[in-house]
PDB file of C-alpha atoms in Angstrom:
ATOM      1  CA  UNK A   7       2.936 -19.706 -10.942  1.00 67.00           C
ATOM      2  CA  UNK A   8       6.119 -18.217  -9.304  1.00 76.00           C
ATOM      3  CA  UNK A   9       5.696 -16.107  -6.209  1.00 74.00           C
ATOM      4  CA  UNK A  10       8.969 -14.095  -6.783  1.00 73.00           C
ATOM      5  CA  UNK A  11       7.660 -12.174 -10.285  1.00 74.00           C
ATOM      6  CA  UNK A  12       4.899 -10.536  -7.769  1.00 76.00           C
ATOM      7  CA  UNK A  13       7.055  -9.598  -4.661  1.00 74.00           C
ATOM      8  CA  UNK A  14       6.629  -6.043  -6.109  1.00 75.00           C
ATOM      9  CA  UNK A  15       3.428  -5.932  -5.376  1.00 78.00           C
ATOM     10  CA  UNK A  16       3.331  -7.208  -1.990  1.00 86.00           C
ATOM     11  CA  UNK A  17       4.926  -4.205  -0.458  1.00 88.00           C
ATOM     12  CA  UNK A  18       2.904  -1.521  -1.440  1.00 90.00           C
ATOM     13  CA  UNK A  19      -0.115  -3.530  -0.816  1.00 90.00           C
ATOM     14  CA  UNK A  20       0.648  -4.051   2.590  1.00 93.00           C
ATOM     15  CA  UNK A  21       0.392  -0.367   3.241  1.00 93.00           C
ATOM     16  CA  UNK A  22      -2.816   0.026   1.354  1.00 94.00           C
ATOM     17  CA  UNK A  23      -3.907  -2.683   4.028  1.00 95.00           C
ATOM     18  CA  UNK A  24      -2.803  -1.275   7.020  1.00 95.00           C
ATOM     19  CA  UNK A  25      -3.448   2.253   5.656  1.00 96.00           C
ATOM     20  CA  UNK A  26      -6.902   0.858   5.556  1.00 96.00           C
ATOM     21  CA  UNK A  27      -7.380  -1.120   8.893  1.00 96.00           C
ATOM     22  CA  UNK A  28      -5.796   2.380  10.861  1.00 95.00           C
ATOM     23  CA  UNK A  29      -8.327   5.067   8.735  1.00 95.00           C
ATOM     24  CA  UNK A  30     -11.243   2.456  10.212  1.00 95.00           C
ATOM     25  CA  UNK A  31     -10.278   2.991  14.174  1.00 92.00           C
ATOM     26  CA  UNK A  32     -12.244   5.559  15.003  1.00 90.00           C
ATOM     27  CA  UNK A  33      -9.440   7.886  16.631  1.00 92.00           C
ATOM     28  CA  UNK A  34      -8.256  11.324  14.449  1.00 93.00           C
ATOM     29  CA  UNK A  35      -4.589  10.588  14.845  1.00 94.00           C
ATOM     30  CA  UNK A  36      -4.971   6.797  13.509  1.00 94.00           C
ATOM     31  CA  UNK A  37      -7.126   7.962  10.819  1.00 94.00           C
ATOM     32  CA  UNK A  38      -4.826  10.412   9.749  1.00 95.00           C
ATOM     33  CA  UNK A  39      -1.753   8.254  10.058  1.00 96.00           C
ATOM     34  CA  UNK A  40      -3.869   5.545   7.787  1.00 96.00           C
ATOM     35  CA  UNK A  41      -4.538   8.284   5.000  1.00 96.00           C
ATOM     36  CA  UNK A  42      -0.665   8.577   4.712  1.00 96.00           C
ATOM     37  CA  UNK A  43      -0.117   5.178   4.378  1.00 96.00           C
ATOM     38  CA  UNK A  44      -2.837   4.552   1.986  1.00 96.00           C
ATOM     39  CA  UNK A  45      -1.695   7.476  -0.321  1.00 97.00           C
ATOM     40  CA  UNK A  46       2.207   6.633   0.308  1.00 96.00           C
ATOM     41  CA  UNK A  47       1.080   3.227  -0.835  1.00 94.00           C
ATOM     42  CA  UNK A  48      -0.714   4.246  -3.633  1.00 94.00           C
ATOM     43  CA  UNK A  49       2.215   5.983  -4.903  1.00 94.00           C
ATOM     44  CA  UNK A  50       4.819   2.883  -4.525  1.00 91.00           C
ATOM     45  CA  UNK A  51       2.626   0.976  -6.209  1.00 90.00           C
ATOM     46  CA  UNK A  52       2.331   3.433  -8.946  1.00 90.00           C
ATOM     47  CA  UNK A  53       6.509   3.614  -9.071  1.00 89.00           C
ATOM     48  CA  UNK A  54       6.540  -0.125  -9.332  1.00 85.00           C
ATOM     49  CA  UNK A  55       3.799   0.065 -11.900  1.00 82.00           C
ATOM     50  CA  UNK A  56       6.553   0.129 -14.832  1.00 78.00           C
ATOM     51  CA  UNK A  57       9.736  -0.689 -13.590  1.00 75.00           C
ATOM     52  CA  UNK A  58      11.135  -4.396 -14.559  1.00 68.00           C
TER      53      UNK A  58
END
């Protein structure tokens, strides 16, 4: 198993993540800021979906 075929991956899901942790503080401006990076994320992740 070679960690370099999913450094792809690892990007966008590190957004999803901290998309996620910021929508949970309980603040409208983090929240808000966390549904960006969760649907920003999304759509890297989507873009990297197909590419080789």
């Amino acid at each position: 198993m070679n960690l370099a075929n999913y450094t792809d991956d690892i990007g966008p899901g590190l957004l999803i993540v901290a998309g996620f942790v910021l929508f949970l503080i309980p603040e409208p401006a983090t929240s808000t800021l966390g549904i960006g990076l969760m649907l920003f994320g999304l759509a890297y992740w989507f873009y990297e979906w197909g590419r080789p």
